[in-house]
Amino acid sequence: NAGVTQTPKFQVLKTGQSMTLQCAQDMNHEYMSWYRQDPGMGLRLIHYSVGAGITDQGEVPNGYNVSRSTTEDFPLRLLSAAPSQTSVYFCASGTSGRYEQYFGPGTRLTVT
Amino acid sequence: KNEVEQSPQNLTAQEGEFITINCSYSVGISALHWLQQHPGGGIVSLFMLSSGKKKHGRLIATINIQEKHSSLHITASHPRDSAVYICAVRDRGSTLGRLYFGRGTQLTVWP
């Protein structure tokens, strides 16, 4: 099993550009989520999904879109990048019955 | 307001020392997680517990539900233990038990 994979590892965007951060898992987990990690702050939930076709907002959803067309994939779209979105982004997955979450390796995004 | 508070923020120790990291939380929880994040960023789960105590090698995690407090202990610390340790709690009251994260404790162990 590859676990949770994220691409790209690093990305630099200019203000106003759009892009998609990819996340995939091969553990057949229903639950997937996106977090951002900023210096001096805990991980914060952006969006999450409890299964294909079902998504919901987390704590800091503004400026981000998600969709879940398959169990395996949960892409995060930045519609119009802003410097405030400079952060490290983590995708995680888990099963609804168990509480454990598995994290991807992260994507470091810089918006200039 | 942060639902999860960790202390200390930074911790420096000499190899072999006994380490304690504390976590206090304010919400009703269904589970508490201790996570480890190494330089380079990857996050791995160390423990998930809802009561009592768990041990894995030199790591011990305890939780007191009544006092809303958990501790992570490292016995005979080693430089490879240097990492950020993150406490996260699963909110019992939210859909699917949303996770709230502490800000992390940066541990540095010197040889």
PDB file of N, CA, C and O in Angstrom, chain A residues 31 35 37 40-45 48-50 58-59 88 90 96 98-105 108, chain B residues 2 9 30-31 33 35 37 40-45 48 86 90 95-104:
ATOM      1  N   TYR A  31     -13.279   8.448   4.939  1.00  0.00           N
ATOM      2  CA  TYR A  31     -13.078   9.816   5.418  1.00  0.00           C
ATOM      3  C   TYR A  31     -11.764  10.374   4.882  1.00  0.00           C
ATOM      4  O   TYR A  31     -10.717   9.752   5.031  1.00  0.00           O
ATOM      5  N   TYR A  35      -5.935  19.746   5.595  1.00  0.00           N
ATOM      6  CA  TYR A  35      -5.546  20.664   6.648  1.00  0.00           C
ATOM      7  C   TYR A  35      -4.482  21.617   6.102  1.00  0.00           C
ATOM      8  O   TYR A  35      -3.741  21.276   5.185  1.00  0.00           O
ATOM      9  N   GLN A  37      -1.192  23.962   7.699  1.00  0.00           N
ATOM     10  CA  GLN A  37      -0.355  24.144   8.883  1.00  0.00           C
ATOM     11  C   GLN A  37       0.460  25.406   8.700  1.00  0.00           C
ATOM     12  O   GLN A  37       1.244  25.512   7.765  1.00  0.00           O
ATOM     13  N   GLY A  40       3.327  28.503  14.273  1.00  0.00           N
ATOM     14  CA  GLY A  40       2.727  28.959  15.517  1.00  0.00           C
ATOM     15  C   GLY A  40       1.271  28.601  15.680  1.00  0.00           C
ATOM     16  O   GLY A  40       0.644  28.979  16.678  1.00  0.00           O
ATOM     17  N   MET A  41       0.717  27.863  14.714  1.00  0.00           N
ATOM     18  CA  MET A  41      -0.696  27.484  14.813  1.00  0.00           C
ATOM     19  C   MET A  41      -0.820  25.974  14.661  1.00  0.00           C
ATOM     20  O   MET A  41       0.011  25.334  14.028  1.00  0.00           O
ATOM     21  N   GLY A  42      -1.864  25.436  15.234  1.00  0.00           N
ATOM     22  CA  GLY A  42      -2.132  24.016  15.024  1.00  0.00           C
ATOM     23  C   GLY A  42      -2.671  23.776  13.630  1.00  0.00           C
ATOM     24  O   GLY A  42      -3.053  24.704  12.919  1.00  0.00           O
ATOM     25  N   LEU A  43      -2.711  22.531  13.234  1.00  0.00           N
ATOM     26  CA  LEU A  43      -3.333  22.170  11.962  1.00  0.00           C
ATOM     27  C   LEU A  43      -4.796  22.616  11.971  1.00  0.00           C
ATOM     28  O   LEU A  43      -5.510  22.434  12.963  1.00  0.00           O
ATOM     29  N   ARG A  44      -5.226  23.179  10.852  1.00  0.00           N
ATOM     30  CA  ARG A  44      -6.616  23.642  10.759  1.00  0.00           C
ATOM     31  C   ARG A  44      -7.307  22.978   9.582  1.00  0.00           C
ATOM     32  O   ARG A  44      -6.748  22.883   8.492  1.00  0.00           O
ATOM     33  N   LEU A  45      -8.534  22.549   9.829  1.00  0.00           N
ATOM     34  CA  LEU A  45      -9.290  21.796   8.842  1.00  0.00           C
ATOM     35  C   LEU A  45      -9.866  22.735   7.788  1.00  0.00           C
ATOM     36  O   LEU A  45     -10.551  23.702   8.113  1.00  0.00           O
ATOM     37  N   TYR A  48     -13.555  18.542   4.334  1.00  0.00           N
ATOM     38  CA  TYR A  48     -13.480  17.111   4.542  1.00  0.00           C
ATOM     39  C   TYR A  48     -14.583  16.411   3.750  1.00  0.00           C
ATOM     40  O   TYR A  48     -15.518  17.052   3.258  1.00  0.00           O
ATOM     41  N   SER A  49     -14.425  15.100   3.634  1.00  0.00           N
ATOM     42  CA  SER A  49     -15.391  14.290   2.895  1.00  0.00           C
ATOM     43  C   SER A  49     -15.615  12.983   3.642  1.00  0.00           C
ATOM     44  O   SER A  49     -14.662  12.378   4.130  1.00  0.00           O
ATOM     45  N   VAL A  50     -16.874  12.564   3.698  1.00  0.00           N
ATOM     46  CA  VAL A  50     -17.191  11.319   4.390  1.00  0.00           C
ATOM     47  C   VAL A  50     -17.490  10.192   3.396  1.00  0.00           C
ATOM     48  O   VAL A  50     -17.899   9.103   3.804  1.00  0.00           O
ATOM     49  N   GLY A  58     -14.700  22.818   6.593  1.00  0.00           N
ATOM     50  CA  GLY A  58     -14.099  22.787   7.911  1.00  0.00           C
ATOM     51  C   GLY A  58     -14.013  24.178   8.495  1.00  0.00           C
ATOM     52  O   GLY A  58     -14.894  25.009   8.306  1.00  0.00           O
ATOM     53  N   GLU A  59     -12.915  24.435   9.157  1.00  0.00           N
ATOM     54  CA  GLU A  59     -12.729  25.673   9.911  1.00  0.00           C
ATOM     55  C   GLU A  59     -12.336  26.849   9.025  1.00  0.00           C
ATOM     56  O   GLU A  59     -12.744  27.983   9.264  1.00  0.00           O
ATOM     57  N   VAL A  88       1.694  25.002   4.515  1.00  0.00           N
ATOM     58  CA  VAL A  88       1.923  23.600   4.207  1.00  0.00           C
ATOM     59  C   VAL A  88       0.573  22.899   4.312  1.00  0.00           C
ATOM     60  O   VAL A  88      -0.142  23.053   5.317  1.00  0.00           O
ATOM     61  N   PHE A  90      -1.730  19.447   4.273  1.00  0.00           N
ATOM     62  CA  PHE A  90      -1.728  18.010   4.526  1.00  0.00           C
ATOM     63  C   PHE A  90      -3.090  17.433   4.198  1.00  0.00           C
ATOM     64  O   PHE A  90      -4.129  17.986   4.569  1.00  0.00           O
ATOM     65  N   SER A  96     -14.523   5.676   9.060  1.00  0.00           N
ATOM     66  CA  SER A  96     -15.481   6.319   9.953  1.00  0.00           C
ATOM     67  C   SER A  96     -15.614   5.547  11.262  1.00  0.00           C
ATOM     68  O   SER A  96     -15.927   6.107  12.284  1.00  0.00           O
ATOM     69  N   ARG A  98     -13.120   3.742  12.836  1.00  0.00           N
ATOM     70  CA  ARG A  98     -11.918   3.887  13.638  1.00  0.00           C
ATOM     71  C   ARG A  98     -11.524   5.356  13.660  1.00  0.00           C
ATOM     72  O   ARG A  98     -11.752   6.069  12.714  1.00  0.00           O
ATOM     73  N   TYR A  99     -10.900   5.766  14.706  1.00  0.00           N
ATOM     74  CA  TYR A  99     -10.579   7.174  14.841  1.00  0.00           C
ATOM     75  C   TYR A  99      -9.214   7.548  14.270  1.00  0.00           C
ATOM     76  O   TYR A  99      -8.885   8.702  14.165  1.00  0.00           O
ATOM     77  N   GLU A 100      -8.412   6.566  13.914  1.00  0.00           N
ATOM     78  CA  GLU A 100      -7.057   6.888  13.484  1.00  0.00           C
ATOM     79  C   GLU A 100      -7.056   7.560  12.125  1.00  0.00           C
ATOM     80  O   GLU A 100      -7.861   7.229  11.249  1.00  0.00           O
ATOM     81  N   GLN A 101      -6.163   8.537  11.961  1.00  0.00           N
ATOM     82  CA  GLN A 101      -6.012   9.200  10.672  1.00  0.00           C
ATOM     83  C   GLN A 101      -4.599   8.993  10.164  1.00  0.00           C
ATOM     84  O   GLN A 101      -3.647   8.957  10.935  1.00  0.00           O
ATOM     85  N   TYR A 102      -4.492   8.871   8.842  1.00  0.00           N
ATOM     86  CA  TYR A 102      -3.209   8.692   8.177  1.00  0.00           C
ATOM     87  C   TYR A 102      -2.955   9.935   7.334  1.00  0.00           C
ATOM     88  O   TYR A 102      -3.803  10.341   6.547  1.00  0.00           O
ATOM     89  N   PHE A 103      -1.762  10.504   7.517  1.00  0.00           N
ATOM     90  CA  PHE A 103      -1.441  11.765   6.855  1.00  0.00           C
ATOM     91  C   PHE A 103      -0.567  11.545   5.637  1.00  0.00           C
ATOM     92  O   PHE A 103       0.313  10.670   5.628  1.00  0.00           O
ATOM     93  N   GLY A 104      -0.777  12.365   4.620  1.00  0.00           N
ATOM     94  CA  GLY A 104       0.125  12.422   3.484  1.00  0.00           C
ATOM     95  C   GLY A 104       1.384  13.193   3.852  1.00  0.00           C
ATOM     96  O   GLY A 104       1.464  13.773   4.938  1.00  0.00           O
ATOM     97  N   PRO A 105       2.368  13.238   2.952  1.00  0.00           N
ATOM     98  CA  PRO A 105       3.652  13.880   3.247  1.00  0.00           C
ATOM     99  C   PRO A 105       3.619  15.397   3.211  1.00  0.00           C
ATOM    100  O   PRO A 105       4.566  16.043   3.639  1.00  0.00           O
ATOM    101  N   ARG A 108       4.137  21.938   0.235  1.00  0.00           N
ATOM    102  CA  ARG A 108       4.530  23.286   0.672  1.00  0.00           C
ATOM    103  C   ARG A 108       4.220  24.259  -0.445  1.00  0.00           C
ATOM    104  O   ARG A 108       4.805  24.168  -1.522  1.00  0.00           O
TER     105      ARG A 108
ATOM    106  N   ASN B   2      -8.175  28.403  21.890  1.00  0.00           N
ATOM    107  CA  ASN B   2      -7.745  27.134  21.349  1.00  0.00           C
ATOM    108  C   ASN B   2      -8.284  26.020  22.223  1.00  0.00           C
ATOM    109  O   ASN B   2      -8.104  26.041  23.443  1.00  0.00           O
ATOM    110  N   GLN B   9       6.058  24.771  24.845  1.00  0.00           N
ATOM    111  CA  GLN B   9       6.128  24.974  23.394  1.00  0.00           C
ATOM    112  C   GLN B   9       7.426  24.427  22.843  1.00  0.00           C
ATOM    113  O   GLN B   9       7.472  23.897  21.733  1.00  0.00           O
ATOM    114  N   SER B  30     -13.954  11.984  22.248  1.00  0.00           N
ATOM    115  CA  SER B  30     -14.102  10.539  22.103  1.00  0.00           C
ATOM    116  C   SER B  30     -12.739   9.865  22.021  1.00  0.00           C
ATOM    117  O   SER B  30     -12.633   8.660  22.274  1.00  0.00           O
ATOM    118  N   ALA B  31     -11.713  10.606  21.660  1.00  0.00           N
ATOM    119  CA  ALA B  31     -10.359  10.035  21.605  1.00  0.00           C
ATOM    120  C   ALA B  31      -9.351  11.166  21.579  1.00  0.00           C
ATOM    121  O   ALA B  31      -9.660  12.298  21.185  1.00  0.00           O
ATOM    122  N   HIS B  33      -5.247  11.942  20.327  1.00  0.00           N
ATOM    123  CA  HIS B  33      -4.134  11.437  19.517  1.00  0.00           C
ATOM    124  C   HIS B  33      -2.853  12.162  19.893  1.00  0.00           C
ATOM    125  O   HIS B  33      -2.868  13.371  20.153  1.00  0.00           O
ATOM    126  N   LEU B  35       0.716  12.784  17.925  1.00  0.00           N
ATOM    127  CA  LEU B  35       1.320  12.696  16.597  1.00  0.00           C
ATOM    128  C   LEU B  35       2.760  13.183  16.680  1.00  0.00           C
ATOM    129  O   LEU B  35       3.096  14.001  17.547  1.00  0.00           O
ATOM    130  N   GLN B  37       5.870  14.834  14.252  1.00  0.00           N
ATOM    131  CA  GLN B  37       6.216  15.445  12.965  1.00  0.00           C
ATOM    132  C   GLN B  37       7.709  15.714  12.934  1.00  0.00           C
ATOM    133  O   GLN B  37       8.230  16.530  13.685  1.00  0.00           O
ATOM    134  N   GLY B  40      11.214  18.022   7.746  1.00  0.00           N
ATOM    135  CA  GLY B  40      10.844  17.392   6.482  1.00  0.00           C
ATOM    136  C   GLY B  40       9.352  17.209   6.426  1.00  0.00           C
ATOM    137  O   GLY B  40       8.789  17.069   5.356  1.00  0.00           O
ATOM    138  N   GLY B  41       8.679  17.253   7.606  1.00  0.00           N
ATOM    139  CA  GLY B  41       7.250  17.526   7.643  1.00  0.00           C
ATOM    140  C   GLY B  41       6.288  16.385   7.823  1.00  0.00           C
ATOM    141  O   GLY B  41       5.164  16.629   8.206  1.00  0.00           O
ATOM    142  N   GLY B  42       6.697  15.120   7.561  1.00  0.00           N
ATOM    143  CA  GLY B  42       5.717  14.041   7.621  1.00  0.00           C
ATOM    144  C   GLY B  42       5.139  13.868   9.014  1.00  0.00           C
ATOM    145  O   GLY B  42       5.827  14.040  10.011  1.00  0.00           O
ATOM    146  N   ILE B  43       3.856  13.556   9.089  1.00  0.00           N
ATOM    147  CA  ILE B  43       3.163  13.387  10.368  1.00  0.00           C
ATOM    148  C   ILE B  43       2.784  11.923  10.517  1.00  0.00           C
ATOM    149  O   ILE B  43       2.162  11.335   9.635  1.00  0.00           O
ATOM    150  N   VAL B  44       3.161  11.352  11.671  1.00  0.00           N
ATOM    151  CA  VAL B  44       2.785   9.966  11.935  1.00  0.00           C
ATOM    152  C   VAL B  44       2.060   9.904  13.262  1.00  0.00           C
ATOM    153  O   VAL B  44       2.321  10.686  14.172  1.00  0.00           O
ATOM    154  N   SER B  45       1.155   8.967  13.362  1.00  0.00           N
ATOM    155  CA  SER B  45       0.392   8.784  14.589  1.00  0.00           C
ATOM    156  C   SER B  45       1.195   7.911  15.547  1.00  0.00           C
ATOM    157  O   SER B  45       1.683   6.841  15.183  1.00  0.00           O
ATOM    158  N   MET B  48      -3.326   6.612  19.963  1.00  0.00           N
ATOM    159  CA  MET B  48      -4.699   7.071  20.033  1.00  0.00           C
ATOM    160  C   MET B  48      -5.261   6.446  21.295  1.00  0.00           C
ATOM    161  O   MET B  48      -5.173   5.228  21.466  1.00  0.00           O
ATOM    162  N   ILE B  86       2.586  16.600  18.546  1.00  0.00           N
ATOM    163  CA  ILE B  86       1.296  17.292  18.418  1.00  0.00           C
ATOM    164  C   ILE B  86       0.222  16.478  19.115  1.00  0.00           C
ATOM    165  O   ILE B  86       0.106  15.259  18.901  1.00  0.00           O
ATOM    166  N   ARG B  90     -10.393  14.416  19.446  1.00  0.00           N
ATOM    167  CA  ARG B  90     -11.544  14.189  18.586  1.00  0.00           C
ATOM    168  C   ARG B  90     -12.786  14.621  19.354  1.00  0.00           C
ATOM    169  O   ARG B  90     -13.095  14.062  20.391  1.00  0.00           O
ATOM    170  N   THR B  95     -19.922  15.975  14.040  1.00  0.00           N
ATOM    171  CA  THR B  95     -20.123  14.914  13.058  1.00  0.00           C
ATOM    172  C   THR B  95     -18.808  14.199  12.795  1.00  0.00           C
ATOM    173  O   THR B  95     -17.799  14.822  12.494  1.00  0.00           O
ATOM    174  N   LEU B  96     -18.792  12.896  12.928  1.00  0.00           N
ATOM    175  CA  LEU B  96     -17.602  12.078  12.706  1.00  0.00           C
ATOM    176  C   LEU B  96     -16.446  12.468  13.616  1.00  0.00           C
ATOM    177  O   LEU B  96     -15.315  12.082  13.375  1.00  0.00           O
ATOM    178  N   GLY B  97     -16.729  13.230  14.677  1.00  0.00           N
ATOM    179  CA  GLY B  97     -15.666  13.531  15.622  1.00  0.00           C
ATOM    180  C   GLY B  97     -14.534  14.338  15.034  1.00  0.00           C
ATOM    181  O   GLY B  97     -13.442  13.843  14.788  1.00  0.00           O
ATOM    182  N   ARG B  98     -14.775  15.609  14.845  1.00  0.00           N
ATOM    183  CA  ARG B  98     -13.770  16.485  14.256  1.00  0.00           C
ATOM    184  C   ARG B  98     -12.535  16.580  15.148  1.00  0.00           C
ATOM    185  O   ARG B  98     -12.634  16.593  16.363  1.00  0.00           O
ATOM    186  N   LEU B  99     -11.353  16.661  14.542  1.00  0.00           N
ATOM    187  CA  LEU B  99     -10.089  16.772  15.272  1.00  0.00           C
ATOM    188  C   LEU B  99      -9.747  18.230  15.529  1.00  0.00           C
ATOM    189  O   LEU B  99      -9.824  19.058  14.636  1.00  0.00           O
ATOM    190  N   TYR B 100      -9.327  18.524  16.762  1.00  0.00           N
ATOM    191  CA  TYR B 100      -8.744  19.813  17.105  1.00  0.00           C
ATOM    192  C   TYR B 100      -7.294  19.570  17.491  1.00  0.00           C
ATOM    193  O   TYR B 100      -7.000  18.657  18.259  1.00  0.00           O
ATOM    194  N   PHE B 101      -6.398  20.421  16.971  1.00  0.00           N
ATOM    195  CA  PHE B 101      -4.970  20.199  17.158  1.00  0.00           C
ATOM    196  C   PHE B 101      -4.364  21.236  18.087  1.00  0.00           C
ATOM    197  O   PHE B 101      -4.701  22.417  18.014  1.00  0.00           O
ATOM    198  N   GLY B 102      -3.413  20.796  18.908  1.00  0.00           N
ATOM    199  CA  GLY B 102      -2.569  21.726  19.622  1.00  0.00           C
ATOM    200  C   GLY B 102      -1.518  22.308  18.688  1.00  0.00           C
ATOM    201  O   GLY B 102      -1.363  21.847  17.554  1.00  0.00           O
ATOM    202  N   ARG B 103      -0.794  23.304  19.182  1.00  0.00           N
ATOM    203  CA  ARG B 103       0.199  23.992  18.340  1.00  0.00           C
ATOM    204  C   ARG B 103       1.505  23.215  18.242  1.00  0.00           C
ATOM    205  O   ARG B 103       2.382  23.552  17.460  1.00  0.00           O
ATOM    206  N   GLY B 104       1.639  22.181  19.043  1.00  0.00           N
ATOM    207  CA  GLY B 104       2.841  21.356  18.955  1.00  0.00           C
ATOM    208  C   GLY B 104       3.901  21.737  19.962  1.00  0.00           C
ATOM    209  O   GLY B 104       3.971  22.877  20.435  1.00  0.00           O
TER     210      GLY B 104
END
